[in-house]
Amino acid sequence: MTDTADLKKTPLYDAHVAAGARMVPFAGYLMPVQYAEGVLKEHLWTREHAGLFDVSHMGQARLRGVSPLSAFEEITPSDFIGLAPGKQRYSLLLNKKGGIIDDLMASRPDDDGLFVIVNGACKDGDFKFIDNELAPQVKIERLEDRALLALQGPEAAAVMAKHAPDSLTLVFSEARAMTAFGLPAFVSRSGYTGEDGYEISIPGESAQAVWDMLLADPRVKPIGLGARDSLRLEAGLPLYGHDIDETTSPIEADLSFAVSKKRRDAQDFPGASRIAKELAEGPSRVRVGLKILEGPPAREGAEIADGTGAVIGKVTSGGFAPSLGHPIAMGFVPPAHASVGTKLNVIVRGRAGAAEVVAMPFVPKRYVRKL
Amino acid sequence: MRFTKDHEWVVVEDGVATVGITAYAAEQLGDVVFVETPEVGKTVKQGEGFAVVESVKAASDVYAPVSGEVVEANTALGDEPETVNAAPEHGGWFAKVKLSNPAEVDALMDRGAYEDYLGTL
């Protein structure tokens, strides 16, 4: 058990406790897993209104240097040179075997370099890796004094309108420095719930004031990590350390969109030979979505079996889908069992429950791609 | 009503114990979305897992607070698992167990002792 005394707190720790949060250790921080209403209601609130998440545990950094865009391509499969100012891209840090060190969001501010956001549990390792690989070409400036809030849901844009009018000029996957809440903010129209919404980077010392301003709006409620996880699961989005890790390639993980066409042609990224081979011949396993047709939720680690009872894979994340009213899961199976409609079984507590391969996302994404 | 340190409750009538989880346990679990009750006829031993309750996030074992034979299971929880949250000490019961060792019940906490115990958590 982690000694809570060793855990860090985000600038919003006191705000969470005051709001009735249950705090748990997560990624080295004490974070709110849920508030008084509970995961189910928080999840549905986000799908119907606007949910406010403290994601300040995530790693924020600016990458600057002589040629940070081309340098960052050395450790990722993305086209960053072709990334226009004001645009954001989902990308992956890759090891030499084409395995995923972490997934990340990188955006190109109007000025120089990149603004990257990486997973909280991975951030120290990620920044060390980037430094080892790319220094002195690239200089990492960790933005540890900044908080990160996510406002997600169909009413997020209307809520943001009064605090950050410039945010309404963004569409999905755009990010810009702007004045928001009267502060120097960096705002992207993105998130990890499948909903329209924003991620807002602000000075840590102002986080409480921004948090209070947003919660003063009756359309906004604070949402914990529990619902964040069920929302991203319904959106079919992989979670690092669970659905993807250093052994998983982007192709196996159904993230081939993160391997840019230009880079596929050039084959100049870590693990390019494995990834090119998997693109050409197909990988030996692939991430699929499963609808659990009967029985209990199949959670991480549950075995997946075919109709004959042979174990063919494992669930990497799963649980109850509040928006759908039944359990869902993600897991890896051989391509022969990966077609939508394939009937499989998940083994939970020794018993086989019927499941079916379904298309992801489980719940349609509602990103705003055009104004 | 008697209570265990694992947050189960027991009510005994004519040698049969009705068993559930306490309001405290239901609140800690959060929204219950699935309940697996034991099969009728199954023999259970005090302290062993005999049912499973799942919240959105996690599965948790429910331990038999007494030994005996399961004579009835609350199968209604299959369709309405949320009853465990709404009425943990009434409609949200899990199973009825015919006691094989009634003395086990006497060793469980009464409500006052259980509430004192909750105060220490």
Coordinates of C-alpha atoms in Angstrom, one line a residue, chain A residues 3 6 25 55 62 78 99 101 122 140 149-150 166 173 187 199 201 216 224 241 286 307 326 334 349 359 362 370:
Chain A
D3 CA 1.9 5.7 2.1
D6 CA 4.5 10.3 -0.2
P25 CA -3.6 7.3 -4.8
V55 CA -6.1 16.3 -14.8
R62 CA 7.1 22.7 -23.9
S78 CA 3.7 11.2 -36.6
G99 CA 6.3 -0.8 -28.7
I101 CA 6.4 4.0 -24.3
C122 CA 4.6 8.0 -17.2
I140 CA 12.2 20.2 -22.4
L149 CA -8.6 21.1 -16.3
A150 CA -10.8 19.2 -18.7
D166 CA -11.7 32.6 -28.2
S173 CA -7.9 18.9 -32.5
V187 CA -6.7 25.7 -24.5
E199 CA -8.5 20.9 -22.0
S201 CA -3.8 24.6 -19.1
A216 CA -20.7 28.2 -10.4
G224 CA -13.8 11.9 -10.7
G241 CA -0.5 0.6 -18.9
V286 CA -5.5 -6.8 -32.5
G307 CA -16.5 -21.0 -29.3
H326 CA -24.5 -3.4 -20.0
P334 CA -6.0 -12.9 -33.2
R349 CA -14.5 -16.3 -12.0
A359 CA -17.2 -1.7 -33.5
F362 CA -19.1 1.8 -28.1
K370 CA -16.7 22.1 -38.2

